[in-house]
Coordinates of C-alpha atoms in Angstrom, one line a residue:
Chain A
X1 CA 215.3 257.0 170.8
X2 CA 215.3 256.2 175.0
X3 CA 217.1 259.5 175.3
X4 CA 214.9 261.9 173.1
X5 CA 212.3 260.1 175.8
X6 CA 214.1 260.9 178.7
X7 CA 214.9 264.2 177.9
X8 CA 211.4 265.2 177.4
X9 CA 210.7 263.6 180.8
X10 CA 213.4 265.3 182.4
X11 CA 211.9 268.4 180.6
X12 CA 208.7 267.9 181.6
X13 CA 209.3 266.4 185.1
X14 CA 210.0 270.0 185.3
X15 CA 206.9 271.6 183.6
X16 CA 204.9 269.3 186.0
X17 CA 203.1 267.4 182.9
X18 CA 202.6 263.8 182.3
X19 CA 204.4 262.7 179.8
X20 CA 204.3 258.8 178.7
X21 CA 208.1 257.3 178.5
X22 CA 207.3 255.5 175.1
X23 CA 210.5 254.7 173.9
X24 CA 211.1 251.3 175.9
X25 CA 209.4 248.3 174.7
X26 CA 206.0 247.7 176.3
X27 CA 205.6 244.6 177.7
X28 CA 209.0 241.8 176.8
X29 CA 212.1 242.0 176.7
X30 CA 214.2 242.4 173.4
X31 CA 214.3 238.9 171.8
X32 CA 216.6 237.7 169.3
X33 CA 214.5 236.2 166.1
X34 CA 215.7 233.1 165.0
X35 CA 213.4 233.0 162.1
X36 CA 214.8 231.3 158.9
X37 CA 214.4 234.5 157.6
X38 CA 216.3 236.3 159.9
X39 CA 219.1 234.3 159.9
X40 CA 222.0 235.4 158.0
X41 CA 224.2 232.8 155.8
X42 CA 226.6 231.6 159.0
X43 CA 223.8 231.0 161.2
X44 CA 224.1 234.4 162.6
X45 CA 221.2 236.7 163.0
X46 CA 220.8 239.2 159.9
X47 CA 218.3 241.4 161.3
X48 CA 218.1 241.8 164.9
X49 CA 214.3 242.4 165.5
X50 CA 213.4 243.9 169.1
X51 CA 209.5 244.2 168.3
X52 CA 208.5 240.9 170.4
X53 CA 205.6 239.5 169.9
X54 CA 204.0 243.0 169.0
X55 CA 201.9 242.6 165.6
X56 CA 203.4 244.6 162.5
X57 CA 200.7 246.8 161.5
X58 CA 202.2 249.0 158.9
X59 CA 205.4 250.4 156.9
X60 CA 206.2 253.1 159.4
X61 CA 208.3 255.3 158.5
X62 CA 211.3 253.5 156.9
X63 CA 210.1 250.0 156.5
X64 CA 212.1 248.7 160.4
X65 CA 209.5 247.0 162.9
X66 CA 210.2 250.1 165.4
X67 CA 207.3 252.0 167.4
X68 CA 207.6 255.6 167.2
X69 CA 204.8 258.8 167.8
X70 CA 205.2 261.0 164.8
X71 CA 201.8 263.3 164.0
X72 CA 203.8 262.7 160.0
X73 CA 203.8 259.3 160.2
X74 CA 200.7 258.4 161.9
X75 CA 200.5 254.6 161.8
X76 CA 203.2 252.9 163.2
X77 CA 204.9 249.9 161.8
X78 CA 204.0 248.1 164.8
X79 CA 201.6 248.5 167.7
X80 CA 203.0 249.3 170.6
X81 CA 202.2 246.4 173.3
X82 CA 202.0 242.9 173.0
X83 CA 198.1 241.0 172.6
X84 CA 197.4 239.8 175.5
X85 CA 193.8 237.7 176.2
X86 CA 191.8 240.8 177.1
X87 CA 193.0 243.1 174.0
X88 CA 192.2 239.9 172.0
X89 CA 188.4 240.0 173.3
X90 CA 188.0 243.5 173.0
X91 CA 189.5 243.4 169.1
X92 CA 186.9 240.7 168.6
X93 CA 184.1 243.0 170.1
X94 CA 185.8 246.1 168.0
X95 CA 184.4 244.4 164.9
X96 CA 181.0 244.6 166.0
X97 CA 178.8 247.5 166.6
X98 CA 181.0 250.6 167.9
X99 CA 178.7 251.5 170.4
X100 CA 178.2 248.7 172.4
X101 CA 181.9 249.8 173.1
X102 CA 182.3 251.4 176.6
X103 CA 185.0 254.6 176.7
X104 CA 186.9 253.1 178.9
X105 CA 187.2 250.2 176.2
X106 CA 187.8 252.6 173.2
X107 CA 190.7 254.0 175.1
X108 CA 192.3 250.5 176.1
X109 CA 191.9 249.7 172.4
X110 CA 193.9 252.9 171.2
X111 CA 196.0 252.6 174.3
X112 CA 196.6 249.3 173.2
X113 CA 198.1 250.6 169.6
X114 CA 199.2 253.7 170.5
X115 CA 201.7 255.2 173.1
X116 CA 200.3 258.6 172.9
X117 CA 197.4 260.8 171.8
X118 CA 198.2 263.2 169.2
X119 CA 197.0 265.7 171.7
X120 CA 199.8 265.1 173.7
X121 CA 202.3 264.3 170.8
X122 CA 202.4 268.1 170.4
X123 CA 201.2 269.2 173.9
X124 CA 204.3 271.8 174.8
X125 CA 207.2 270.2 176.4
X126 CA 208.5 273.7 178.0
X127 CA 212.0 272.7 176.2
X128 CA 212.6 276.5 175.3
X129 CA 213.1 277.1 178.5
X130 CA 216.0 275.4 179.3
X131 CA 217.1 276.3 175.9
X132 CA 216.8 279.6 176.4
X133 CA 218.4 280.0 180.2
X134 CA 221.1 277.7 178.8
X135 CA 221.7 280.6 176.4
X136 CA 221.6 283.5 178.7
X137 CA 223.6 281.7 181.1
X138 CA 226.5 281.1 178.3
X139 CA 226.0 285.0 177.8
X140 CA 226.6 285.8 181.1
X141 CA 229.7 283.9 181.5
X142 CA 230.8 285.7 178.1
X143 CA 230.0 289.3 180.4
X144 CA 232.0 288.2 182.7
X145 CA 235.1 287.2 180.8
X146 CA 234.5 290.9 179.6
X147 CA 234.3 292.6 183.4
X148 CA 237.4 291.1 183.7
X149 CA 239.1 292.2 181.2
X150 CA 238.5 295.6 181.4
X151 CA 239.1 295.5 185.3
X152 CA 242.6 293.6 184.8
X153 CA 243.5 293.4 181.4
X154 CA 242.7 297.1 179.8
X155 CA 245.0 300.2 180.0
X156 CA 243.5 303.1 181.3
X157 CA 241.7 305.1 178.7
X158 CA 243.9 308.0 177.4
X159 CA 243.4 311.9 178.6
X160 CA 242.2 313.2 175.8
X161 CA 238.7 311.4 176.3
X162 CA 238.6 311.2 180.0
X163 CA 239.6 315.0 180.9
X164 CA 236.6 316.6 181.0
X165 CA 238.4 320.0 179.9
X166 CA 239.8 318.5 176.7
X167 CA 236.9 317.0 175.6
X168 CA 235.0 320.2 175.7
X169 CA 238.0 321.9 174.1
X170 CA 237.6 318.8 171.2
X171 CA 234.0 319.5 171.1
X172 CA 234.0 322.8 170.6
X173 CA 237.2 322.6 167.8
X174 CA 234.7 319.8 165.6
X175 CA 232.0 322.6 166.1
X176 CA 233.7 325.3 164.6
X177 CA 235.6 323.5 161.9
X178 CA 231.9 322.2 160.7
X179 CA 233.2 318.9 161.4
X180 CA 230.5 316.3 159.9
X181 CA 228.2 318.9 159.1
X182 CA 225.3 316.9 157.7
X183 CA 224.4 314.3 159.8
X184 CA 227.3 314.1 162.4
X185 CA 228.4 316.7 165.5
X186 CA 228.0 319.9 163.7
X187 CA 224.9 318.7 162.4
X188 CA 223.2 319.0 166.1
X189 CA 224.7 322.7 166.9
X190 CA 222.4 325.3 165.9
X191 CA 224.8 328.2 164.9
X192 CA 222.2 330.7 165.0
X193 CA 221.8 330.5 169.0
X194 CA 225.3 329.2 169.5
X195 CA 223.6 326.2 171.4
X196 CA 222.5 322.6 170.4
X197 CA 219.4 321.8 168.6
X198 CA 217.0 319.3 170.6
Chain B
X1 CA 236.6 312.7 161.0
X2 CA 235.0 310.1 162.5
X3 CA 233.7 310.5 166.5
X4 CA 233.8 308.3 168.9
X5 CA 231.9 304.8 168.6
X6 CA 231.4 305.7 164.8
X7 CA 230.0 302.8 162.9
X8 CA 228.8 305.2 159.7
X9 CA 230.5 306.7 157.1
X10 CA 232.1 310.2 157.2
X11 CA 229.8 313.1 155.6
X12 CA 231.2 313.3 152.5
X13 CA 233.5 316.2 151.3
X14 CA 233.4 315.6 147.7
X15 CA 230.8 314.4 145.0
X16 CA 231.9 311.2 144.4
X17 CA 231.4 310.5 148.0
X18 CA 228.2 311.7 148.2
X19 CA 227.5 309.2 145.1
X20 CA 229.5 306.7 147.1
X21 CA 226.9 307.3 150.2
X22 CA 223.8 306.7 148.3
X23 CA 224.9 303.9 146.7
X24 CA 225.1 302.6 150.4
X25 CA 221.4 303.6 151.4
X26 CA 220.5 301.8 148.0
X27 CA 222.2 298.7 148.5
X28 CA 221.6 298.7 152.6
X29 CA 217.7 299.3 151.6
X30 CA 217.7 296.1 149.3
X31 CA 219.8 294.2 152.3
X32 CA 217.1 295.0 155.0
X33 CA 214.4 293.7 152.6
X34 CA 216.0 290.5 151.6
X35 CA 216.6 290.3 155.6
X36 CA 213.3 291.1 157.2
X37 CA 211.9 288.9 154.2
X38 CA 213.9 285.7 155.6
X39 CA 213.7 286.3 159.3
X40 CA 209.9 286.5 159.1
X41 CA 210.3 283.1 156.6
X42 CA 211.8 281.8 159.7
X43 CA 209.8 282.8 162.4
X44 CA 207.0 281.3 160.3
X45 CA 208.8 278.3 160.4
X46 CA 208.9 277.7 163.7
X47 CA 205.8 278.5 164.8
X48 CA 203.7 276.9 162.6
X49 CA 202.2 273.5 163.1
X50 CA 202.1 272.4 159.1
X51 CA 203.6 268.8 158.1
X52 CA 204.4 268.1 154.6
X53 CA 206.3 265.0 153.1
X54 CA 206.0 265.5 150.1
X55 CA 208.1 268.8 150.2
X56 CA 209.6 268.0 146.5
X57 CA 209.8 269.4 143.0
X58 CA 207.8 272.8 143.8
X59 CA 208.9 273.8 139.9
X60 CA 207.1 277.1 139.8
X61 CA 208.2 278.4 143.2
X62 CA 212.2 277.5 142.5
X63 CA 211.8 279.5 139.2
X64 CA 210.3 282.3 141.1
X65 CA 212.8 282.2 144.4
X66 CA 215.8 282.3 141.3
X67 CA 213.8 284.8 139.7
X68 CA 213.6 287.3 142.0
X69 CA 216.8 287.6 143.5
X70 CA 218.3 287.8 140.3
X71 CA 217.0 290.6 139.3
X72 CA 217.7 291.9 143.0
X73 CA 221.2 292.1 142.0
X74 CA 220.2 293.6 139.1
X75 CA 219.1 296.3 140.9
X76 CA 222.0 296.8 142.9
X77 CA 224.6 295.8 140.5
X78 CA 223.5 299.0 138.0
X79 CA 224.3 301.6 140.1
X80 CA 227.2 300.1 141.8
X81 CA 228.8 299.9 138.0
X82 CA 227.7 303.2 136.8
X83 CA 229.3 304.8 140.0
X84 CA 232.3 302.2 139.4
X85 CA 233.0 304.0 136.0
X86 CA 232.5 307.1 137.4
X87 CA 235.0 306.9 140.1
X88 CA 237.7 306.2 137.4
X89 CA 236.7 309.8 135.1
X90 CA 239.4 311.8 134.2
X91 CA 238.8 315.9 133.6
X92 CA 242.3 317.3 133.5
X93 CA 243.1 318.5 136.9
X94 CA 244.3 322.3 137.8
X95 CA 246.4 321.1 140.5
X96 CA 249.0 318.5 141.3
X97 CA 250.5 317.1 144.6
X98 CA 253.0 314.4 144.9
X99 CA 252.6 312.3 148.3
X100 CA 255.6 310.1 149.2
X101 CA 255.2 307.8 151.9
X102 CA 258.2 307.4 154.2
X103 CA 258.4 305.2 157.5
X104 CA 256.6 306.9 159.3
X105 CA 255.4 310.2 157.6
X106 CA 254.3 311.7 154.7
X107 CA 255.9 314.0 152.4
X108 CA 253.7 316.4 150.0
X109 CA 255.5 318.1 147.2
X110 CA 254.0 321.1 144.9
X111 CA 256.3 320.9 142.0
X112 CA 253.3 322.9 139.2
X113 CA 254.9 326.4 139.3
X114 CA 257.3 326.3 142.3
X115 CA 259.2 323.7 144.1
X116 CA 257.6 323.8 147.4
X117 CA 258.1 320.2 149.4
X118 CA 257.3 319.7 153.3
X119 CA 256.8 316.6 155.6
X120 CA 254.2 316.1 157.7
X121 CA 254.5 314.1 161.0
X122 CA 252.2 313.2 163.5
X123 CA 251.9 315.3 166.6
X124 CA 252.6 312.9 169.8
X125 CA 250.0 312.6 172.1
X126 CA 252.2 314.3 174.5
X127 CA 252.7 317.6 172.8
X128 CA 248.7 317.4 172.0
X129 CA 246.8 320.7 172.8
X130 CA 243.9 320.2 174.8
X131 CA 241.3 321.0 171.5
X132 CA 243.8 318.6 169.1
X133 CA 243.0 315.4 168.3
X134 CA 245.1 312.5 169.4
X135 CA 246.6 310.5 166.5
X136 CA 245.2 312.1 163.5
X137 CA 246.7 315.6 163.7
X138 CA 250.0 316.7 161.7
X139 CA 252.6 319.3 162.0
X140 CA 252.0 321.1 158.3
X141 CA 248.4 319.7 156.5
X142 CA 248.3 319.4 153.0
X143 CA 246.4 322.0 151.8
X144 CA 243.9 322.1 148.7
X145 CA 242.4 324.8 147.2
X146 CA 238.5 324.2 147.5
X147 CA 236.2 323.3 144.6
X148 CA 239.4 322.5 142.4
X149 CA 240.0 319.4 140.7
X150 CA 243.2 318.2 142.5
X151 CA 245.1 315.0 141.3
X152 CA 247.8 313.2 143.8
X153 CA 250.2 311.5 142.8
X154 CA 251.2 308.7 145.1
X155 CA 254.7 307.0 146.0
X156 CA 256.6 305.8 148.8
X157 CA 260.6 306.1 149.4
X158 CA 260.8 302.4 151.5
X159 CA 257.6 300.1 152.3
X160 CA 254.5 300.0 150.9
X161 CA 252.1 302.7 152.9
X162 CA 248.8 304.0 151.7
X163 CA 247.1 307.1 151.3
X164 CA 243.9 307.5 152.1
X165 CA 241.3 310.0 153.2
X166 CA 238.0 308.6 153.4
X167 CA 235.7 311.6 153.8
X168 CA 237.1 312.4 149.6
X169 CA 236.5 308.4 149.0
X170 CA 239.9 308.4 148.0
X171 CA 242.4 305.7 149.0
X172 CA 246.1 304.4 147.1
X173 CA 248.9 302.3 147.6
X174 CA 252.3 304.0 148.3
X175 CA 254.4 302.0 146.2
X176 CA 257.9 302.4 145.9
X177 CA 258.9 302.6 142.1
X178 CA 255.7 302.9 141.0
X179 CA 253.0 306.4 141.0
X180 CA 249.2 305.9 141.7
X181 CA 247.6 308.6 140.5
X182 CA 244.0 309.8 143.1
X183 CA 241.3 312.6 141.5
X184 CA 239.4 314.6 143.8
X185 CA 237.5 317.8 144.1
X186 CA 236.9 319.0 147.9
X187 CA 233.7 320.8 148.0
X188 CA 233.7 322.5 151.9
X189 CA 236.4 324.3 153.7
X190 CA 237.6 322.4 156.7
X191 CA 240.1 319.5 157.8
X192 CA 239.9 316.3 156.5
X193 CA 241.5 313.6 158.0
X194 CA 242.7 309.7 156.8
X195 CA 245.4 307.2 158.5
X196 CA 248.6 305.3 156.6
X197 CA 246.5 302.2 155.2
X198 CA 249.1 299.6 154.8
X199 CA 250.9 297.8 157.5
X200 CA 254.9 299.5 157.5
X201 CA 256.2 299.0 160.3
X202 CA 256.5 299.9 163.9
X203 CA 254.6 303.1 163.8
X204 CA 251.8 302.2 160.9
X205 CA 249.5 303.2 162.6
X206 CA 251.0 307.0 163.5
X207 CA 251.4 308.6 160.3
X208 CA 248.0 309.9 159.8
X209 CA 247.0 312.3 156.3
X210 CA 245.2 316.0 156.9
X211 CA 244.1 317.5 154.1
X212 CA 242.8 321.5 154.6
X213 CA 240.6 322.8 152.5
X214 CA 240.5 326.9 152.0
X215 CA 239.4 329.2 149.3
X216 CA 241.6 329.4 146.5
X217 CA 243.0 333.0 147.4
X218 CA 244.2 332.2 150.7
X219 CA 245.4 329.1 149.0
X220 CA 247.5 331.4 146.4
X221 CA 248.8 333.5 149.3
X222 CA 250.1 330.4 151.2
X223 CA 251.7 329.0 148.1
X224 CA 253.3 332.7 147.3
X225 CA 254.6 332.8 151.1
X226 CA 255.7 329.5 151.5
X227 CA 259.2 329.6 153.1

């Protein structure tokens, strides 16, 4: 999960966009729970749950207390920083009357929840481009390993396709043995004028 | 023959490769369907911004997407085993050629009315005239009377070779002990021209086949002046 994040950054960094980095935890390090529940028959930890003090909020997508942005899965299992004092106010004024809410308030609300928008969930990352020259540049060095062989590996091509002279005297054998006369060389020589056909 | 860089078949010299052709076209035409179909499917894919989890269970579509390319290969399986029963038709053939397979020539023997045998080696590249071409021509062609249904009769004196000139739609393994018998009618003059099919030896791959077609006097006079 941190490296699908900074790959899109590293992506983006290049695009020139703003991209969040939401795959580390927001606010707390990773805390071993040592819940009852948690705690596995030896006194181990069973379960080793990284979400902090971040309120669960939902299933998710597969039941684990884990953040992710997924425009399938729009409610995440947990929210994705920790309460602090002035979330806690604002939640208590989110249950009132939605207008008295300023914008800036609405957004540290969803900001609160949420990483990202969905807006810039599936804003383009410019991926394809590096995709793509990644490709083209594995191409090229498939052209080259050609070049070379045909300048250093390759015997010459034999006379009877590089003399100029034999290959007219070919040419003009196919022609008058109606060689491939529907569709292939004798197909294109109009007999009639003794010339090709255009 | 085929020219250079040729990817397509040979225009046919016989019926049965004419058949053969079309059969092609047919079954190319269905491939470039079923392939347009899903490259557009995928492009589609791609591109679109739809999100469904409940992708599951779509009964009626499966039936259809069994459906339909079932009865795609239908439609190509008919002709391909009406032309497959075809190939194999037998209608008592005027003429008769024996073609023994040796390494590394061929051998043609007209035993009908007179015993008249001759090999038939490749002409080096180095003794090439300047209108030959280079590893397909012979020293003495077989030759075939045109519009005459020919059978061949095919053997081999060592290794296995095969015999084979695709512009007839004919090919057959050279198998010592054993005779494979080939039907064809040739329905133009000209030179026709097929390479040793079966890996025997060092020079496999210069013991090339040319079979000329001519009229079926001139064919008489060569037969009555063979020496």
């Amino acid at each position: 999960m941190e490296h699908a994040s900074e790959f899109v950054t590293m992506a983006s960094f290049a695009v020139g966009s703003v991209v969040r980095r939401c795959g580390r935890l927001a606010g707390g390090a990773a805390r071993l729970s040592t819940s009852a529940r948690a705690l596995g028959g030896d006194g181990m930890p069973a379960i080793i749950e990284r979400h902090g003090k971040r309120e669960v909020i939902g299933y998710g997508y597969n039941g684990q207390p884990n953040y992710i942005d997924r425009v399938d899965y729009p409610i995440p299992a947990v929210r994705f920083k920790e309460e602090t004092p002035q979330i806690k106010a604002l939640r208590e004024k989110e249950k009132g009357d939605w207008k008295n809410l300023t914008k800036e308030e609405v957004q540290e609300l969803y900001r609160a929840t949420f990483c990202r928008t969905f807006a810039e969930i599936q804003a383009p990352t410019g991926e394809w481009k590096l995709a793509l020259g990644g490709t083209l540049i594995a191409c090229s060095l498939a052209i080259w390993v050609y070049i070379w062989m045909k300048l250093f590996v390759y015997d010459k091509m034999p006379a009877t396709i590089t003399d100029p002279q034999r290959v007219e005297a070919q040419v003009q054998r196919m022609i008058d043995l109606r060689m491939n006369p529907v569709q292939g060389v004798a197909s294109n020589w109009d007999y009639e004028k003794g010339q090709w056909k255009n | 023959m085929s020219t250079w860089s040729q990817l397509s078949f040979q225009d046919s010299a016989s019926p049965l490769m004419e058949e053969l052709i079309m059969f092609h076209d047919h079954a190319m035409l269905v491939l470039t369907l079923v392939t347009t179909l899903v490259g557009y499917i995928i492009l589609t894919m791609f591109s679109n911004k739809f999100i469904d989890r409940f992708l599951l269970e779509g009964h009626l579509i499966e039936v259809i997407w069994t459906v339909i390319p079932a009865f795609l290969l239908i439609f190509i399986a008919l002709p391909s085993l009406h032309l497959l029963y075809l190939l194999d038709e037998y209608d008592n053939p005027s003429l008769t050629i024996k073609s023994m397979g040796h390494q590394w020539y061929w051998s043609y023997e007209y035993s009908d009315f007179l015993d008249i045998e001759f090999d038939s080696y490749m002409i080096p590249s180095k003794d090439l005239e300047d209108n030959q071409f280079r590893l397909i021509e012979v020293d003495n062609r077989m030759i075939v009377p045109m519009n005459t249904y020919v059978r061949i009769l095919v053997s081999s004196t060592d290794v296995i070779h095969s015999w084979t000139v695709p512009a007839l739609s004919v090919k057959a393994d050279a198998i010592p002990g054993r005779l494979n018998q080939l039907t064809f009618l040739v329905n133009r003059p000209g030179l026709f021209f097929g390479q040793c099919s079966e890996i025997c030896g060092a020079n496999h791959s210069f013991m090339p086949i040319v079979v000329e077609s001519i009229s079926m006097n001139s064919f008489l006079n060569w037969i009555n002046n063979f020496e």
